[in-house]
mmCIF file of C-alpha atoms and ligand atoms in Angstrom:
data_model
loop_
_atom_site.group_PDB
_atom_site.id
_atom_site.type_symbol
_atom_site.label_atom_id
_atom_site.label_comp_id
_atom_site.label_asym_id
_atom_site.label_seq_id
_atom_site.Cartn_x
_atom_site.Cartn_y
_atom_site.Cartn_z
ATOM 1 C CA MET A 4 -0.002 0.003 -0.001
ATOM 2 C CA SER A 5 0.997 3.538 -0.546
ATOM 3 C CA GLN A 6 3.291 5.257 1.920
ATOM 4 C CA PHE A 7 3.808 9.009 1.935
ATOM 5 C CA PRO A 8 7.095 10.542 3.072
ATOM 6 C CA PRO A 9 6.977 12.257 6.476
ATOM 7 C CA VAL A 10 6.252 15.945 6.893
ATOM 8 C CA ASP A 11 7.518 18.102 9.741
ATOM 9 C CA VAL A 12 5.089 19.316 12.380
ATOM 10 C CA THR A 13 6.147 21.544 15.244
ATOM 11 C CA VAL A 14 4.330 21.226 18.595
ATOM 12 C CA TYR A 15 3.085 24.616 19.813
ATOM 13 C CA SER A 16 2.471 25.460 23.462
ATOM 14 C CA TYR A 17 -1.175 26.385 22.862
ATOM 15 C CA GLU A 18 -1.838 22.783 21.803
ATOM 16 C CA CYS A 19 -0.578 21.382 25.085
ATOM 17 C CA ASP A 20 -2.576 20.703 28.267
ATOM 18 C CA ALA A 21 -2.014 21.859 31.849
ATOM 19 C CA PHE A 22 0.624 19.164 32.328
ATOM 20 C CA GLY A 23 2.488 20.718 29.409
ATOM 21 C CA HIS A 24 2.263 17.982 26.805
ATOM 22 C CA LEU A 25 0.103 17.169 23.801
ATOM 23 C CA ASN A 26 -3.209 15.659 24.840
ATOM 24 C CA GLN A 27 -5.436 13.319 22.861
ATOM 25 C CA ALA A 28 -7.486 15.976 21.035
ATOM 26 C CA ALA A 29 -4.360 17.897 20.103
ATOM 27 C CA TYR A 30 -2.725 14.733 18.792
ATOM 28 C CA LEU A 31 -5.634 14.174 16.449
ATOM 29 C CA GLN A 32 -5.117 17.706 15.148
ATOM 30 C CA VAL A 33 -1.402 17.181 14.687
ATOM 31 C CA PHE A 34 -2.111 14.071 12.626
ATOM 32 C CA GLU A 35 -4.762 15.924 10.651
ATOM 33 C CA ARG A 36 -2.394 18.843 9.937
ATOM 34 C CA ALA A 37 0.153 16.355 8.658
ATOM 35 C CA ARG A 38 -2.415 14.687 6.377
ATOM 36 C CA TRP A 39 -3.331 17.991 4.736
ATOM 37 C CA GLU A 40 0.304 18.869 4.363
ATOM 38 C CA ILE A 41 0.998 15.481 2.745
ATOM 39 C CA LEU A 42 -1.952 15.954 0.390
ATOM 40 C CA SER A 43 -0.970 19.486 -0.583
ATOM 41 C CA ARG A 44 2.629 18.463 -1.244
ATOM 42 C CA GLY A 45 1.470 15.442 -3.216
ATOM 43 C CA PRO A 46 -1.741 15.129 -5.222
ATOM 44 C CA GLY A 47 -3.136 18.499 -4.027
ATOM 45 C CA ALA A 48 -5.230 19.516 -1.015
ATOM 46 C CA ASP A 49 -8.297 19.580 -3.262
ATOM 47 C CA LEU A 50 -7.931 15.894 -4.223
ATOM 48 C CA PHE A 51 -11.257 14.862 -2.689
ATOM 49 C CA GLU A 52 -13.105 18.072 -3.522
ATOM 50 C CA ARG A 53 -12.138 17.661 -7.203
ATOM 51 C CA HIS A 54 -14.056 14.391 -7.161
ATOM 52 C CA LYS A 55 -16.993 15.747 -5.144
ATOM 53 C CA VAL A 56 -16.500 13.320 -2.262
ATOM 54 C CA TRP A 57 -15.380 13.940 1.289
ATOM 55 C CA PRO A 58 -13.314 11.586 3.504
ATOM 56 C CA ALA A 59 -15.402 11.428 6.685
ATOM 57 C CA VAL A 60 -13.679 9.965 9.740
ATOM 58 C CA ARG A 61 -15.558 6.960 11.134
ATOM 59 C CA ARG A 62 -13.076 5.822 13.786
ATOM 60 C CA ALA A 63 -9.708 7.021 15.078
ATOM 61 C CA THR A 64 -7.478 5.445 17.719
ATOM 62 C CA VAL A 65 -4.311 7.053 19.025
ATOM 63 C CA ASP A 66 -1.645 5.002 20.835
ATOM 64 C CA TYR A 67 0.481 7.288 23.011
ATOM 65 C CA LEU A 68 3.924 5.949 23.597
ATOM 66 C CA LEU A 69 5.860 9.005 24.798
ATOM 67 C CA PRO A 70 4.869 12.615 25.578
ATOM 68 C CA ALA A 71 5.484 15.489 23.165
ATOM 69 C CA PHE A 72 6.239 19.004 24.438
ATOM 70 C CA PRO A 73 6.131 22.502 22.957
ATOM 71 C CA GLY A 74 8.948 23.055 20.475
ATOM 72 C CA ASP A 75 9.320 19.338 19.648
ATOM 73 C CA LEU A 76 9.651 18.749 15.921
ATOM 74 C CA LEU A 77 7.693 15.676 14.843
ATOM 75 C CA LYS A 78 8.077 13.774 11.596
ATOM 76 C CA VAL A 79 4.629 12.469 10.697
ATOM 77 C CA ASP A 80 4.099 10.040 7.841
ATOM 78 C CA ALA A 81 0.975 8.385 6.467
ATOM 79 C CA GLU A 82 0.424 4.918 5.113
ATOM 80 C CA VAL A 83 -2.739 3.633 3.491
ATOM 81 C CA GLU A 84 -3.273 0.143 4.890
ATOM 82 C CA LYS A 85 -6.532 -0.905 3.326
ATOM 83 C CA LEU A 86 -8.779 0.363 0.550
ATOM 84 C CA GLY A 87 -12.373 -0.791 0.418
ATOM 85 C CA GLU A 88 -15.014 0.281 -2.076
ATOM 86 C CA THR A 89 -16.009 3.286 0.026
ATOM 87 C CA SER A 90 -13.581 3.066 2.947
ATOM 88 C CA LEU A 91 -9.942 3.794 3.524
ATOM 89 C CA GLU A 92 -7.791 2.742 6.492
ATOM 90 C CA MET A 93 -4.683 4.708 7.274
ATOM 91 C CA ARG A 94 -1.871 4.527 9.821
ATOM 92 C CA GLN A 95 0.168 7.583 10.793
ATOM 93 C CA ARG A 96 3.251 7.693 12.961
ATOM 94 C CA ALA A 97 4.680 10.692 14.815
ATOM 95 C CA VAL A 98 8.422 10.344 15.336
ATOM 96 C CA ARG A 99 10.490 12.887 17.318
ATOM 97 C CA ALA A 100 13.019 14.362 14.840
ATOM 98 C CA ARG A 101 15.707 14.877 17.484
ATOM 99 C CA ASP A 102 16.157 11.190 18.400
ATOM 100 C CA GLY A 103 13.939 9.191 16.034
ATOM 101 C CA LYS A 104 11.713 7.946 18.928
ATOM 102 C CA LEU A 105 8.180 6.915 18.010
ATOM 103 C CA LEU A 106 5.859 9.097 20.122
ATOM 104 C CA ALA A 107 2.406 8.147 18.913
ATOM 105 C CA GLU A 108 0.578 6.170 16.295
ATOM 106 C CA LEU A 109 -2.842 6.775 14.791
ATOM 107 C CA HIS A 110 -5.109 4.244 13.142
ATOM 108 C CA ILE A 111 -7.921 5.980 11.296
ATOM 109 C CA VAL A 112 -10.818 4.809 9.147
ATOM 110 C CA PHE A 113 -12.498 7.079 6.582
ATOM 111 C CA VAL A 114 -15.605 6.606 4.486
ATOM 112 C CA THR A 115 -15.963 8.680 1.336
ATOM 113 C CA ILE A 116 -19.329 10.429 1.373
ATOM 114 C CA ASP A 117 -21.207 12.887 -0.834
ATOM 115 C CA ARG A 118 -22.820 16.187 0.291
ATOM 116 C CA GLU A 119 -25.850 14.298 1.652
ATOM 117 C CA GLY A 120 -23.603 12.046 3.734
ATOM 118 C CA ARG A 121 -24.167 8.973 1.550
ATOM 119 C CA PRO A 122 -21.173 6.631 1.140
ATOM 120 C CA LYS A 123 -19.696 6.880 -2.373
ATOM 121 C CA PRO A 124 -17.157 4.622 -4.103
ATOM 122 C CA ILE A 125 -13.615 5.981 -3.855
ATOM 123 C CA PRO A 126 -12.919 7.668 -7.235
ATOM 124 C CA ALA A 127 -10.433 5.916 -9.535
ATOM 125 C CA GLU A 128 -7.812 8.718 -9.407
ATOM 126 C CA ILE A 129 -7.732 8.516 -5.628
ATOM 127 C CA VAL A 130 -7.494 4.722 -5.713
ATOM 128 C CA SER A 131 -4.546 4.932 -8.123
ATOM 129 C CA ILE A 132 -2.766 7.520 -5.972
ATOM 130 C CA PHE A 133 -3.103 5.304 -2.934
ATOM 131 C CA THR A 134 -2.049 2.127 -4.750
ATOM 132 C CA PRO A 135 0.912 3.087 -6.948
ATOM 133 C CA ARG A 136 1.956 0.391 -9.369
ATOM 134 C CA GLY A 137 5.356 -0.113 -10.965
ATOM 135 C CA SER A 138 6.911 2.724 -9.048
ATOM 136 C CA ARG A 139 9.574 2.250 -6.461
ATOM 137 C CA ALA A 140 8.754 3.386 -2.942
ATOM 138 C CA ALA A 141 10.422 6.521 -1.598
ATOM 139 C CA GLU A 142 13.980 5.789 -0.710
ATOM 140 C CA VAL A 143 16.588 8.018 0.847
ATOM 141 C CA VAL A 144 19.970 6.908 -0.462
ATOM 142 C CA ARG A 145 23.300 8.052 0.904
ATOM 143 C CA HIS A 146 26.534 8.050 -1.078
ATOM 144 C CA ASP A 147 30.067 9.134 -0.270
ATOM 145 C CA VAL A 148 31.115 11.570 -2.966
ATOM 146 C CA GLY A 149 34.643 12.271 -1.779
ATOM 147 C CA GLU A 150 34.930 14.401 1.343
ATOM 148 C CA VAL A 151 31.193 14.359 2.122
ATOM 149 C CA SER A 152 28.324 11.959 2.160
ATOM 150 C CA LEU A 153 25.230 13.182 0.290
ATOM 151 C CA ALA A 154 21.657 12.086 0.866
ATOM 152 C CA ALA A 155 19.076 12.031 -1.904
ATOM 153 C CA ASP A 156 15.396 11.179 -2.142
ATOM 154 C CA VAL A 157 15.195 8.761 -5.062
ATOM 155 C CA ARG A 158 11.992 7.490 -6.586
ATOM 156 C CA GLY A 159 10.842 5.641 -9.668
ATOM 157 C CA ASP A 160 12.518 3.971 -12.594
ATOM 158 C CA GLY A 161 13.465 5.227 -16.037
ATOM 159 C CA PRO A 162 15.779 7.921 -17.389
ATOM 160 C CA ALA A 163 17.260 10.160 -14.697
ATOM 161 C CA LEU A 164 15.909 13.526 -13.629
ATOM 162 C CA LEU A 165 18.180 15.381 -11.213
ATOM 163 C CA LEU A 166 16.307 17.958 -9.108
ATOM 164 C CA ILE A 167 18.570 20.598 -7.500
ATOM 165 C CA HIS A 168 16.996 22.680 -4.748
ATOM 166 C CA GLY A 169 17.279 26.402 -4.087
ATOM 167 C CA PHE A 170 18.523 28.384 -1.101
ATOM 168 C CA PRO A 171 17.758 28.181 1.831
ATOM 169 C CA LEU A 172 15.732 25.078 0.992
ATOM 170 C CA ASP A 173 16.392 21.367 0.768
ATOM 171 C CA HIS A 174 15.286 18.362 -1.293
ATOM 172 C CA SER A 175 11.804 18.427 0.288
ATOM 173 C CA MET A 176 10.894 21.457 -1.868
ATOM 174 C CA TRP A 177 10.534 18.928 -4.731
ATOM 175 C CA THR A 178 8.094 16.637 -2.882
ATOM 176 C CA HIS A 179 5.330 17.050 -5.466
ATOM 177 C CA GLN A 180 7.626 16.577 -8.457
ATOM 178 C CA VAL A 181 9.306 13.544 -6.841
ATOM 179 C CA ALA A 182 5.896 12.013 -6.112
ATOM 180 C CA THR A 183 4.308 12.636 -9.497
ATOM 181 C CA LEU A 184 6.796 12.709 -12.398
ATOM 182 C CA LYS A 185 6.267 9.033 -13.199
ATOM 183 C CA GLY A 186 8.393 7.316 -15.856
ATOM 184 C CA TRP A 187 11.560 9.054 -14.619
ATOM 185 C CA ARG A 188 14.041 8.118 -11.928
ATOM 186 C CA ARG A 189 13.673 11.241 -9.783
ATOM 187 C CA ILE A 190 16.831 12.062 -7.818
ATOM 188 C CA ALA A 191 16.457 14.942 -5.337
ATOM 189 C CA PRO A 192 19.658 15.385 -3.297
ATOM 190 C CA ASP A 193 20.401 17.687 -0.390
ATOM 191 C CA LEU A 194 23.453 19.783 -1.277
ATOM 192 C CA ARG A 195 26.480 19.490 0.983
ATOM 193 C CA GLY A 196 25.911 21.311 4.255
ATOM 194 C CA CYS A 197 22.137 21.050 4.395
ATOM 195 C CA GLY A 198 19.265 18.696 5.092
ATOM 196 C CA LEU A 199 20.426 15.120 5.508
ATOM 197 C CA SER A 200 23.781 15.660 3.753
ATOM 198 C CA GLU A 201 27.055 16.276 5.547
ATOM 199 C CA ALA A 202 28.825 19.608 5.791
ATOM 200 C CA ALA A 203 32.540 19.666 5.025
ATOM 201 C CA GLY A 204 35.274 21.329 3.032
ATOM 202 C CA ASP A 205 34.814 24.088 0.485
ATOM 203 C CA TYR A 206 31.715 25.540 -1.058
ATOM 204 C CA SER A 207 31.546 26.817 -4.620
ATOM 205 C CA MET A 208 29.422 26.181 -7.692
ATOM 206 C CA ALA A 209 32.247 23.923 -8.921
ATOM 207 C CA THR A 210 32.221 21.869 -5.693
ATOM 208 C CA TYR A 211 28.450 21.461 -5.794
ATOM 209 C CA ALA A 212 28.643 20.373 -9.464
ATOM 210 C CA ASP A 213 31.454 17.919 -8.677
ATOM 211 C CA ASP A 214 29.440 16.476 -5.765
ATOM 212 C CA LEU A 215 26.404 15.930 -7.941
ATOM 213 C CA VAL A 216 28.337 14.301 -10.770
ATOM 214 C CA ARG A 217 29.962 11.945 -8.270
ATOM 215 C CA LEU A 218 26.510 11.177 -6.901
ATOM 216 C CA LEU A 219 25.329 10.336 -10.438
ATOM 217 C CA ASP A 220 28.462 8.185 -10.901
ATOM 218 C CA GLN A 221 27.664 6.253 -7.736
ATOM 219 C CA MET A 222 24.148 5.685 -8.988
ATOM 220 C CA GLN A 223 25.457 4.604 -12.401
ATOM 221 C CA VAL A 224 23.654 7.459 -14.132
ATOM 222 C CA LYS A 225 25.514 8.607 -17.248
ATOM 223 C CA LYS A 226 23.185 11.438 -18.284
ATOM 224 C CA ALA A 227 20.304 13.219 -16.618
ATOM 225 C CA VAL A 228 17.821 15.941 -17.337
ATOM 226 C CA VAL A 229 18.818 18.596 -14.792
ATOM 227 C CA ALA A 230 16.178 20.739 -13.108
ATOM 228 C CA GLY A 231 17.430 23.517 -10.844
ATOM 229 C CA LEU A 232 15.549 26.213 -8.974
ATOM 230 C CA SER A 233 17.450 29.437 -8.323
ATOM 231 C CA LEU A 234 20.680 28.268 -6.610
ATOM 232 C CA GLY A 235 19.886 24.916 -8.282
ATOM 233 C CA GLY A 236 19.929 26.778 -11.623
ATOM 234 C CA TYR A 237 23.348 28.317 -10.885
ATOM 235 C CA ILE A 238 24.602 24.779 -10.270
ATOM 236 C CA ALA A 239 22.904 23.540 -13.445
ATOM 237 C CA PHE A 240 24.916 26.161 -15.412
ATOM 238 C CA GLU A 241 28.074 24.873 -13.743
ATOM 239 C CA LEU A 242 27.158 21.319 -14.772
ATOM 240 C CA VAL A 243 26.804 22.530 -18.370
ATOM 241 C CA ARG A 244 30.153 24.329 -18.117
ATOM 242 C CA ARG A 245 32.061 21.408 -16.603
ATOM 243 C CA TYR A 246 30.123 18.239 -17.460
ATOM 244 C CA ARG A 247 28.213 19.025 -20.646
ATOM 245 C CA ASP A 248 28.080 15.383 -21.722
ATOM 246 C CA ARG A 249 26.165 14.449 -18.542
ATOM 247 C CA VAL A 250 23.291 16.888 -19.213
ATOM 248 C CA ALA A 251 20.466 15.638 -21.431
ATOM 249 C CA GLY A 252 18.130 18.596 -20.919
ATOM 250 C CA LEU A 253 17.629 21.586 -18.648
ATOM 251 C CA ILE A 254 14.733 22.905 -16.631
ATOM 252 C CA LEU A 255 15.704 26.297 -15.234
ATOM 253 C CA LEU A 256 13.248 27.505 -12.610
ATOM 254 C CA ASP A 257 13.283 30.981 -11.072
ATOM 255 C CA THR A 258 16.975 31.482 -11.689
ATOM 256 C CA ARG A 259 19.359 33.848 -13.477
ATOM 257 C CA ALA A 260 22.558 33.554 -15.495
ATOM 258 C CA GLU A 261 24.122 36.822 -14.260
ATOM 259 C CA ALA A 262 26.609 36.917 -11.384
ATOM 260 C CA ASP A 263 25.841 38.912 -8.227
ATOM 261 C CA THR A 264 25.940 42.710 -8.463
ATOM 262 C CA ALA A 265 28.001 44.693 -5.939
ATOM 263 C CA GLU A 266 24.800 45.256 -3.972
ATOM 264 C CA GLY A 267 23.971 41.537 -4.110
ATOM 265 C CA ARG A 268 27.443 40.667 -2.850
ATOM 266 C CA ALA A 269 27.065 43.061 0.061
ATOM 267 C CA SER A 270 23.759 41.512 1.065
ATOM 268 C CA ARG A 271 25.408 38.038 1.019
ATOM 269 C CA GLU A 272 27.903 39.414 3.589
ATOM 270 C CA THR A 273 25.051 40.624 5.779
ATOM 271 C CA LEU A 274 23.352 37.218 5.599
ATOM 272 C CA ILE A 275 26.634 35.444 6.403
ATOM 273 C CA GLU A 276 26.770 37.520 9.613
ATOM 274 C CA VAL A 277 23.127 36.644 10.387
ATOM 275 C CA ALA A 278 23.829 32.928 9.835
ATOM 276 C CA ARG A 279 26.847 33.053 12.149
ATOM 277 C CA LYS A 280 25.209 35.120 14.881
ATOM 278 C CA ALA A 281 21.553 34.063 14.800
ATOM 279 C CA GLY A 282 21.611 30.747 12.902
ATOM 280 C CA PRO A 283 20.125 29.399 9.640
ATOM 281 C CA GLY A 284 16.481 29.868 10.724
ATOM 282 C CA ALA A 285 17.069 33.629 11.059
ATOM 283 C CA VAL A 286 18.419 33.749 7.487
ATOM 284 C CA GLY A 287 15.306 31.900 6.306
ATOM 285 C CA GLU A 288 13.090 34.370 8.161
ATOM 286 C CA ARG A 289 14.855 37.377 6.604
ATOM 287 C CA MET A 290 14.570 35.978 3.110
ATOM 288 C CA LEU A 291 11.008 34.673 3.352
ATOM 289 C CA PRO A 292 9.108 37.853 2.417
ATOM 290 C CA ARG A 293 10.859 37.885 -0.974
ATOM 291 C CA LEU A 294 10.890 34.126 -1.560
ATOM 292 C CA LEU A 295 7.152 33.453 -1.463
ATOM 293 C CA GLY A 296 4.928 35.383 -3.872
ATOM 294 C CA ARG A 297 2.396 37.872 -2.473
ATOM 295 C CA THR A 298 -0.539 35.617 -3.428
ATOM 296 C CA THR A 299 1.051 32.599 -1.749
ATOM 297 C CA GLN A 300 1.723 34.572 1.427
ATOM 298 C CA ARG A 301 -1.975 35.393 1.583
ATOM 299 C CA THR A 302 -3.451 32.056 0.488
ATOM 300 C CA GLN A 303 -0.913 29.469 1.695
ATOM 301 C CA PRO A 304 0.422 30.721 5.033
ATOM 302 C CA HIS A 305 1.397 27.140 5.989
ATOM 303 C CA LEU A 306 4.327 27.440 3.554
ATOM 304 C CA VAL A 307 5.989 30.041 5.798
ATOM 305 C CA PRO A 308 6.898 27.578 8.616
ATOM 306 C CA GLN A 309 7.695 24.929 6.000
ATOM 307 C CA VAL A 310 10.350 27.126 4.354
ATOM 308 C CA LYS A 311 11.670 28.183 7.750
ATOM 309 C CA GLU A 312 12.022 24.533 8.775
ATOM 310 C CA MET A 313 13.981 23.816 5.580
ATOM 311 C CA ALA A 314 16.323 26.718 6.405
ATOM 312 C CA GLU A 315 16.781 25.306 9.908
ATOM 313 C CA ARG A 316 17.981 22.026 8.420
ATOM 314 C CA TRP A 317 21.091 23.813 7.055
ATOM 315 C CA SER A 318 24.246 23.694 9.163
ATOM 316 C CA VAL A 319 25.908 27.048 9.851
ATOM 317 C CA PRO A 320 29.027 26.158 7.797
ATOM 318 C CA GLY A 321 26.813 24.856 4.987
ATOM 319 C CA MET A 322 24.802 28.062 4.911
ATOM 320 C CA VAL A 323 27.810 30.364 5.175
ATOM 321 C CA GLY A 324 29.451 28.287 2.435
ATOM 322 C CA ALA A 325 26.414 28.524 0.128
ATOM 323 C CA LEU A 326 26.155 32.296 0.591
ATOM 324 C CA GLY A 327 29.853 32.649 -0.244
ATOM 325 C CA ALA A 328 29.484 30.333 -3.240
ATOM 326 C CA MET A 329 26.574 32.403 -4.599
ATOM 327 C CA ARG A 330 28.469 35.671 -3.946
ATOM 328 C CA ASP A 331 31.483 34.398 -5.904
ATOM 329 C CA ARG A 332 29.716 32.487 -8.656
ATOM 330 C CA PRO A 333 30.807 33.131 -12.228
ATOM 331 C CA ASP A 334 28.622 34.928 -14.727
ATOM 332 C CA SER A 335 26.942 32.375 -17.002
ATOM 333 C CA THR A 336 25.413 34.685 -19.608
ATOM 334 C CA ALA A 337 28.078 33.833 -22.208
ATOM 335 C CA LEU A 338 27.249 30.171 -21.692
ATOM 336 C CA LEU A 339 23.594 30.558 -22.633
ATOM 337 C CA HIS A 340 23.988 30.636 -26.428
ATOM 338 C CA THR A 341 26.123 27.476 -26.244
ATOM 339 C CA VAL A 342 23.400 25.423 -24.555
ATOM 340 C CA ASP A 343 22.518 22.719 -27.062
ATOM 341 C CA VAL A 344 20.067 20.568 -25.109
ATOM 342 C CA PRO A 345 16.288 20.988 -24.868
ATOM 343 C CA THR A 346 15.615 23.666 -22.258
ATOM 344 C CA LEU A 347 12.552 24.827 -20.389
ATOM 345 C CA VAL A 348 12.571 28.076 -18.432
ATOM 346 C CA VAL A 349 9.946 28.309 -15.678
ATOM 347 C CA VAL A 350 9.203 31.434 -13.655
ATOM 348 C CA GLY A 351 6.637 32.444 -11.073
ATOM 349 C CA GLU A 352 4.647 35.428 -12.288
ATOM 350 C CA GLU A 353 5.208 37.123 -8.902
ATOM 351 C CA ASP A 354 8.899 36.217 -8.572
ATOM 352 C CA GLU A 355 10.670 39.314 -7.254
ATOM 353 C CA VAL A 356 14.114 37.706 -6.877
ATOM 354 C CA THR A 357 14.481 36.499 -10.471
ATOM 355 C CA PRO A 358 11.513 38.165 -12.203
ATOM 356 C CA PRO A 359 9.882 37.141 -15.504
ATOM 357 C CA THR A 360 11.836 39.857 -17.415
ATOM 358 C CA LEU A 361 15.079 38.036 -16.560
ATOM 359 C CA ALA A 362 13.573 34.675 -17.471
ATOM 360 C CA ARG A 363 12.498 36.072 -20.854
ATOM 361 C CA ALA A 364 16.007 37.386 -21.572
ATOM 362 C CA MET A 365 17.511 34.031 -20.573
ATOM 363 C CA THR A 366 15.045 32.164 -22.787
ATOM 364 C CA SER A 367 15.872 34.290 -25.824
ATOM 365 C CA ALA A 368 19.602 33.750 -25.286
ATOM 366 C CA ILE A 369 19.315 29.949 -25.223
ATOM 367 C CA PRO A 370 18.741 28.458 -28.678
ATOM 368 C CA SER A 371 15.383 26.640 -28.788
ATOM 369 C CA ALA A 372 14.450 27.251 -25.158
ATOM 370 C CA ALA A 373 10.786 27.563 -24.225
ATOM 371 C CA MET A 374 9.398 29.520 -21.315
ATOM 372 C CA THR A 375 6.389 29.072 -19.048
ATOM 373 C CA THR A 376 5.105 31.562 -16.503
ATOM 374 C CA ILE A 377 3.363 30.148 -13.441
ATOM 375 C CA ALA A 378 0.370 32.220 -12.360
ATOM 376 C CA ALA A 379 0.097 33.465 -8.772
ATOM 377 C CA ALA A 380 3.492 32.002 -7.781
ATOM 378 C CA GLY A 381 6.623 33.734 -6.542
ATOM 379 C CA HIS A 382 10.288 32.724 -6.478
ATOM 380 C CA LEU A 383 9.605 29.206 -5.096
ATOM 381 C CA SER A 384 7.259 28.234 -7.924
ATOM 382 C CA ALA A 385 7.779 24.459 -7.581
ATOM 383 C CA LEU A 386 6.670 24.652 -3.948
ATOM 384 C CA GLU A 387 4.021 27.365 -4.260
ATOM 385 C CA ALA A 388 2.243 25.953 -7.320
ATOM 386 C CA PRO A 389 3.378 22.317 -7.259
ATOM 387 C CA SER A 390 0.689 20.860 -9.540
ATOM 388 C CA ALA A 391 1.157 23.545 -12.216
ATOM 389 C CA VAL A 392 4.954 23.190 -12.160
ATOM 390 C CA SER A 393 4.847 19.386 -12.220
ATOM 391 C CA ARG A 394 2.460 19.562 -15.173
ATOM 392 C CA VAL A 395 4.705 21.791 -17.291
ATOM 393 C CA MET A 396 7.718 19.700 -16.341
ATOM 394 C CA ALA A 397 5.872 16.502 -17.323
ATOM 395 C CA GLU A 398 4.956 18.001 -20.717
ATOM 396 C CA PHE A 399 8.552 19.028 -21.336
ATOM 397 C CA LEU A 400 9.930 15.639 -20.217
ATOM 398 C CA GLU A 401 7.493 13.864 -22.517
ATOM 399 C CA ALA A 402 9.141 15.577 -25.521
ATOM 400 C CA VAL A 403 12.800 15.310 -24.432
ATOM 401 C CA PRO A 404 14.862 12.562 -26.131
ATOM 402 C CA LYS A 405 15.344 10.081 -23.285
ATOM 403 C CA PRO A 406 18.912 10.001 -21.932
HETATM 404 C C1 MLT B 510 17.514 30.691 -4.143
HETATM 405 O O1 MLT B 510 16.288 30.611 -4.126
HETATM 406 O O2 MLT B 510 18.232 29.713 -4.377
HETATM 407 C C2 MLT B 510 18.136 32.027 -3.828
HETATM 408 O O3 MLT B 510 17.167 33.023 -3.876
HETATM 409 C C3 MLT B 510 19.265 32.316 -4.771
HETATM 410 C C4 MLT B 510 19.938 33.618 -4.505
HETATM 411 O O4 MLT B 510 19.827 34.158 -3.394
HETATM 412 O O5 MLT B 510 20.648 34.096 -5.412
#
């Protein structure tokens, strides 16, 4: 049965009882929050609404194993255990991130009903999402690539698609693309110094590109379509510069070819100070107002803590290193007209960091590149409008000669 990768849920003090820990009612809410988060990162929070049915809870049992306190970060997954004609049984586990201890487990039974409360058969799309066939389960692989060990979320079989995250994010920004771009072996690594990967040594676009090529070597991947968002795009340019024969196609999301301006370099210095003095979460907080589009900030406020949590998964050296690497990155504009692989440029309509004007200029400089603008999304288009971005990526991948 289908298992969905865990999402992070922070325990807040207002959810806790007089004794100071999560009580039964609050636990049910934590599990529910995680389910919506899993749905919105995967098939979309409107999955049931699209099919005019509603998953009504018929029974829920929580097993408490250990208490959870305010500030605890829980990793909550979801696994569909049984699918009936109109019913769905699910198990969810809440694991404390700090030490991997299982805190609580939920067994929950839903019946899909219509507006009048009558049970309705589970629609075929929902059945297929909960019973994936021919696709490998989520797997976090870890490979030594020289001085560091890198972790990557790897899913599916087929030609390789390398998904390189932006800053200050990690591989989990690609959750929707990793879950849905079937027919491709989706490889979403954490760059050195963040997420589940180790921090060590130097940081530069060249080092990141070397790390990723070694990761592909370890996975016996000769060529991949490379998708990079923002920082991921800077690294994709470096892969073209240094390892052209490994790149079968490019998807450049919310990124730019130009190097930092003097003003940009100065603001990297400020953020390096913030990272050192106040930690990676503080850098995430500072950047957030420009990362998420204005529509997303209004309509999807849950993405704010999600991005902040990704920033918190960076180590201080990893974050300082990435800021220095972006400050010192080479200009890639001269490279653009030499790109000779199919290329798709994607940009959020409300992206203020790398706005659509830049994306248009980049598209015209790359021979035979196409461009798509994502409505109502900002700089983190793949996270803010996951279904729309996965759809345009799927259409592009369909047409790319398979590596
Ligand atoms: C990113 O999203 O990777 C960053 O905005 C890149 C940058 O700061 O140049």
